[in-house]
CSV table of C-alpha atoms in Angstrom, one decimal:
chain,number,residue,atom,x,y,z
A,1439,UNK,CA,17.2,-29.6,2.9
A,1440,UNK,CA,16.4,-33.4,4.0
A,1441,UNK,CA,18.8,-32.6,6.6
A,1442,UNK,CA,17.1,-29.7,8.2
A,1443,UNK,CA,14.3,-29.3,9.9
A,1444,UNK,CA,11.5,-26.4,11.2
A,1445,UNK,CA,11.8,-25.9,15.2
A,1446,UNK,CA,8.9,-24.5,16.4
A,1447,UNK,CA,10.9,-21.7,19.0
A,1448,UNK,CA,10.1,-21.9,23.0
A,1449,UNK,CA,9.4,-19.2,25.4
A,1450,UNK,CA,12.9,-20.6,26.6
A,1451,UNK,CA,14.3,-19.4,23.6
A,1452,UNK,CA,12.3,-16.3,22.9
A,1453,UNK,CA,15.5,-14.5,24.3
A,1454,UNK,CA,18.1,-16.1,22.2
A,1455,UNK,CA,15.3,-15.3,18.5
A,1456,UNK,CA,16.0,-11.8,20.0
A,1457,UNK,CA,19.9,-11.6,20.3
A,1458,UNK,CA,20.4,-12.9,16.8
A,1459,UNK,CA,17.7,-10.5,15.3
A,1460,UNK,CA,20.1,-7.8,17.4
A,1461,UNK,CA,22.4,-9.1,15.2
A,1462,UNK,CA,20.9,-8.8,11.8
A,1463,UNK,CA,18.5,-5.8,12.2
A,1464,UNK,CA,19.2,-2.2,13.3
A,1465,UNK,CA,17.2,-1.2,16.6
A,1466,UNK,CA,15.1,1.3,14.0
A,1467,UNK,CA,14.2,-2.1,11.7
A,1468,UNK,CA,13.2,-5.0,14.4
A,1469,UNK,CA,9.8,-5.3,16.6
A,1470,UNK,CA,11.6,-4.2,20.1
A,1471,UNK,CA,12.0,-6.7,22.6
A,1472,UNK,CA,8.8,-5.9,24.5
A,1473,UNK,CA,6.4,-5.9,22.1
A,1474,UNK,CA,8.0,-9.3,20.1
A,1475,UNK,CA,7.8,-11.2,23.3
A,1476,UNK,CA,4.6,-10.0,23.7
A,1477,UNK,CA,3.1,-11.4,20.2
A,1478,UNK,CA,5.1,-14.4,20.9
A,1479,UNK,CA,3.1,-14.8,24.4
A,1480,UNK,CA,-0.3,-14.1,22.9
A,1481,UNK,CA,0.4,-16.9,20.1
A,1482,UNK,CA,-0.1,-13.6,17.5
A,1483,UNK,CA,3.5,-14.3,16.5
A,1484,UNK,CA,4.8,-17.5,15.3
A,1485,UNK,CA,8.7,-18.0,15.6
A,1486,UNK,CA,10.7,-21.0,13.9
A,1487,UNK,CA,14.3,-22.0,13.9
A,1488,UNK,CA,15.8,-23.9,10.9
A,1489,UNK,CA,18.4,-26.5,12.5
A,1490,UNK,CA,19.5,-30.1,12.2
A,1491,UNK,CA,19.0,-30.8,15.2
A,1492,UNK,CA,22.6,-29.5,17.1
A,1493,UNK,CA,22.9,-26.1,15.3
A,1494,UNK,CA,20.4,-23.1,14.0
A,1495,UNK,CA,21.1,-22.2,11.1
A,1496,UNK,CA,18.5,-19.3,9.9
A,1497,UNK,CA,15.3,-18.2,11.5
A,1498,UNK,CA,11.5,-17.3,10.4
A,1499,UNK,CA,8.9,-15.4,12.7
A,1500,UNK,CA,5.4,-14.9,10.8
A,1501,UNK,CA,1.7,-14.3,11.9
A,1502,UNK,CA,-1.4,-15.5,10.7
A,1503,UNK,CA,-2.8,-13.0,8.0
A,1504,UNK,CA,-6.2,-12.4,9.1
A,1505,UNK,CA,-9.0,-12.9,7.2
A,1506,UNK,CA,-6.9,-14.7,4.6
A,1507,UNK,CA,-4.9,-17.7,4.7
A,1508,UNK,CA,-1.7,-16.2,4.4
A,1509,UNK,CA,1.1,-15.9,6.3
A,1510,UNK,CA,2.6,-12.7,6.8
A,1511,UNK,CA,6.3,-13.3,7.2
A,1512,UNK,CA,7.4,-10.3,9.4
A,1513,UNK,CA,11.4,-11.2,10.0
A,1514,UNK,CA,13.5,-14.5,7.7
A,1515,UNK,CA,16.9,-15.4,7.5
A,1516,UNK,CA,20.1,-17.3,7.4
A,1517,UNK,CA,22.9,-16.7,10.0
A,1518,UNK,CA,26.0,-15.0,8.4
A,1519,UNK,CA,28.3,-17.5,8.3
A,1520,UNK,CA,25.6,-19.9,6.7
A,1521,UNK,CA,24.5,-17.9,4.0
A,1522,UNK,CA,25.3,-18.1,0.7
A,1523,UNK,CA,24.8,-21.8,0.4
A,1524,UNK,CA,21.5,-22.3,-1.0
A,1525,UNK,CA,19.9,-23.1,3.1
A,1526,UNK,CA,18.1,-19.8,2.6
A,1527,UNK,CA,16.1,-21.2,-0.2
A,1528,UNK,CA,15.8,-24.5,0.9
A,1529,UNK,CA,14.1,-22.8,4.4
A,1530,UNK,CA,12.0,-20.1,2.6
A,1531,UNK,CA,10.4,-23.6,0.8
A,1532,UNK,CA,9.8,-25.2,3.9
A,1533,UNK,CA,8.1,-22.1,5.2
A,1534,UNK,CA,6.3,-22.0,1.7
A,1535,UNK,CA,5.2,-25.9,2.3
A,1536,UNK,CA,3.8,-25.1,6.0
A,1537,UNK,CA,1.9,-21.9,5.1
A,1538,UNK,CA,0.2,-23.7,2.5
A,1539,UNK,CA,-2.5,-20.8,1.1
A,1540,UNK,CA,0.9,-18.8,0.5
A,1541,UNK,CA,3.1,-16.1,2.3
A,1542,UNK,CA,3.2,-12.1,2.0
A,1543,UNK,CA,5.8,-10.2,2.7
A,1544,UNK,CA,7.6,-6.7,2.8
A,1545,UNK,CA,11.2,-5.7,1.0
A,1546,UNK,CA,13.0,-2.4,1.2
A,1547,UNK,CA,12.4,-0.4,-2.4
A,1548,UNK,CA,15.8,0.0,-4.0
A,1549,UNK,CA,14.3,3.1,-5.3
A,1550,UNK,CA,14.6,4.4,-1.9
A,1551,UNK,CA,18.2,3.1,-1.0
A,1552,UNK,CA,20.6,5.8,-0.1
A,1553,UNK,CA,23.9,4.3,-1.5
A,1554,UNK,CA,24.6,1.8,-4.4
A,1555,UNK,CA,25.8,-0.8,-1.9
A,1556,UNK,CA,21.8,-0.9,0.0
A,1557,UNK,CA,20.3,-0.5,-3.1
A,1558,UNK,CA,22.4,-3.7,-4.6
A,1559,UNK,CA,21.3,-5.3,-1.7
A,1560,UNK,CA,17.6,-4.6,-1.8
A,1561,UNK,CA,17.3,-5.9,-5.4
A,1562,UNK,CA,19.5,-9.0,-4.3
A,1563,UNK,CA,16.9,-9.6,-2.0
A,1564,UNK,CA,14.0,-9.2,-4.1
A,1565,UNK,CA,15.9,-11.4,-6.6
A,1566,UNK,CA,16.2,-14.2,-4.2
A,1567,UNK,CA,12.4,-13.8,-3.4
A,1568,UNK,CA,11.2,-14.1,-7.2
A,1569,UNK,CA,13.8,-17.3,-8.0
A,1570,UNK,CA,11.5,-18.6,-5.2
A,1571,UNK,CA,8.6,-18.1,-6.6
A,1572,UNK,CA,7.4,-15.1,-5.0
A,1573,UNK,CA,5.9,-11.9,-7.2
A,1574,UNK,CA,7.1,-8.2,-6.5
A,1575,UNK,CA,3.7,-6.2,-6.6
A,1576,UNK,CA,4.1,-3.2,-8.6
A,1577,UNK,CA,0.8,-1.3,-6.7
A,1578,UNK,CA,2.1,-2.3,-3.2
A,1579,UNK,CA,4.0,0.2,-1.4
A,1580,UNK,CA,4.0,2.1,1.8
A,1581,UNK,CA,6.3,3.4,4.0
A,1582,UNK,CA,7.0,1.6,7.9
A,1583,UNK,CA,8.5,4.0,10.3
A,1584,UNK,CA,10.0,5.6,7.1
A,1585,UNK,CA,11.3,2.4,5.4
A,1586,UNK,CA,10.1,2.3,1.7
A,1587,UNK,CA,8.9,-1.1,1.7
A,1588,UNK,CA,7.1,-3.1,-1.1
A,1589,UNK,CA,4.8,-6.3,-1.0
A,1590,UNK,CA,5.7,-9.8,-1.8
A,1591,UNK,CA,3.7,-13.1,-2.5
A,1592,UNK,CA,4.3,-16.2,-3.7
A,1593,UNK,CA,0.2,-16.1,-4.5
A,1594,UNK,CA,-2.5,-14.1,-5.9
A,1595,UNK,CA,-3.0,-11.3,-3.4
A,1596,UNK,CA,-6.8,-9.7,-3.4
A,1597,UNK,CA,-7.8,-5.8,-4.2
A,1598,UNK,CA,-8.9,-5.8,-0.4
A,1599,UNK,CA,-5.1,-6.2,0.9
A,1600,UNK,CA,-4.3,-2.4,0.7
A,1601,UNK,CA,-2.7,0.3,3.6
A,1602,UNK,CA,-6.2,0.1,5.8
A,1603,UNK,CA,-5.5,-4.0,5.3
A,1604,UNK,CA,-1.5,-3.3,6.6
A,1605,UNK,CA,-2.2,-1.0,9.5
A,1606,UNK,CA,-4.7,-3.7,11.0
A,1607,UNK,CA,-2.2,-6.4,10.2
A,1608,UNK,CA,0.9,-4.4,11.7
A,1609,UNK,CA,-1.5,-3.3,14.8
A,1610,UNK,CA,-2.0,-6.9,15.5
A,1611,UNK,CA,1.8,-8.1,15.1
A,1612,UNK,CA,2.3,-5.3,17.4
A,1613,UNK,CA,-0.3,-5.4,19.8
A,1614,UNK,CA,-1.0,-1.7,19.9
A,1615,UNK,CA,-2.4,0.2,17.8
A,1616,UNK,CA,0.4,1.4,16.1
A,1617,UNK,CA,-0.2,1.0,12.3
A,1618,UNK,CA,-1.9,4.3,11.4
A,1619,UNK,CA,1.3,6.1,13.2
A,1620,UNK,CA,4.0,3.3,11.7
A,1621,UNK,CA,2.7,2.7,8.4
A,1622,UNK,CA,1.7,5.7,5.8
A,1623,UNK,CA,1.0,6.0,2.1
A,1624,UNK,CA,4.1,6.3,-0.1
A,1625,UNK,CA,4.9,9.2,-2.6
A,1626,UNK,CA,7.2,6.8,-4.8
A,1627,UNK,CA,4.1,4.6,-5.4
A,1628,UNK,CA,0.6,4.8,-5.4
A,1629,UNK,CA,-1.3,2.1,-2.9
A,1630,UNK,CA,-5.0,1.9,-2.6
């Protein structure tokens, strides 16, 4: 990873973050446009690229977990055609290095999946995440806009982070009060 670096993204290149998260998420799975740019404005939202200085090669946008000193990494990853080469780790560590108190983070549950193929790739994911260190929380789960998602952290997370704790974090990645609609308590798993 020597040859890589973190690139803090500019407001000149808000649009491009946007095109390539087009490219990865579905509409119904991404921040839209308006609301991203506007957590990016406010300095709510982080945004990195990983690049060596020419090319990007993945990207990482985050926000400041409040009352903790997490980060809360909302979107992270590796363009297609450089993936499956080990940069995805070697960027999740740089991340891991910068955040220093730790990062949290949501996965799809691949008790929710709706075919073999998503749920393969759900527990890939997961996979990936604990090979870098990161926990699956058995007592963390809640749906987002529907989405069966579960916690990750590569530290100790406290009793107080819970679905009152995710709303507030969601409304402030958001900027609208949108956590109480977007975020709800899931039947597959009990969450404080």
């Amino acid at each position: 990873m020597e040859r890589f670096t973190l690139k803090k993204v500019t407001k000149n290149e808000w649009r491009q973050l946007y095109i390539i998260l087009d490219q990865d998420f579905p509409r119904f799975k991404r921040i839209p446009w308006p609301l991203l740019k506007n957590g990016l404005r406010r300095k709510i939202l982080t945004a990195y690229f990983l690049t060596d200085g020419d090319a990007i090669y993945g990207y990482a946008i985050w926000q400041k977990a409040f009352r903790f000193d997490y980060q809360h990494l909302l979107y992270f990853g590796v363009l297609a055609q450089y993936r499956k080469q080990g940069i995805g780790s070697g960027f999740l560590q740089l991340l891991v290095k910068k955040a220093k108190q730790g990062v949290l983070l949501e996965v799809e549950d691949p008790q929710a999946a709706k075919s073999r193929a998503e749920q393969s790739e759900c527990q890939q994911r997961i996979k990936f995440y604990e090979q870098n260190g990161f926990t699956l929380y058995s007592n963390f789960s809640f749906t987002n806009f529907g989405f069966q998602m579960r916690v990750m952290s590569n530290t100790k997370l406290p009793q107080s982070i819970d679905l009152t704790y995710y709303r507030a974090l969601y409304d402030q990645a958001y900027g609208l009060p949108l956590g109480r609609v977007a975020l709800k308590k899931s039947k597959m798993h009990a969450m404080s």
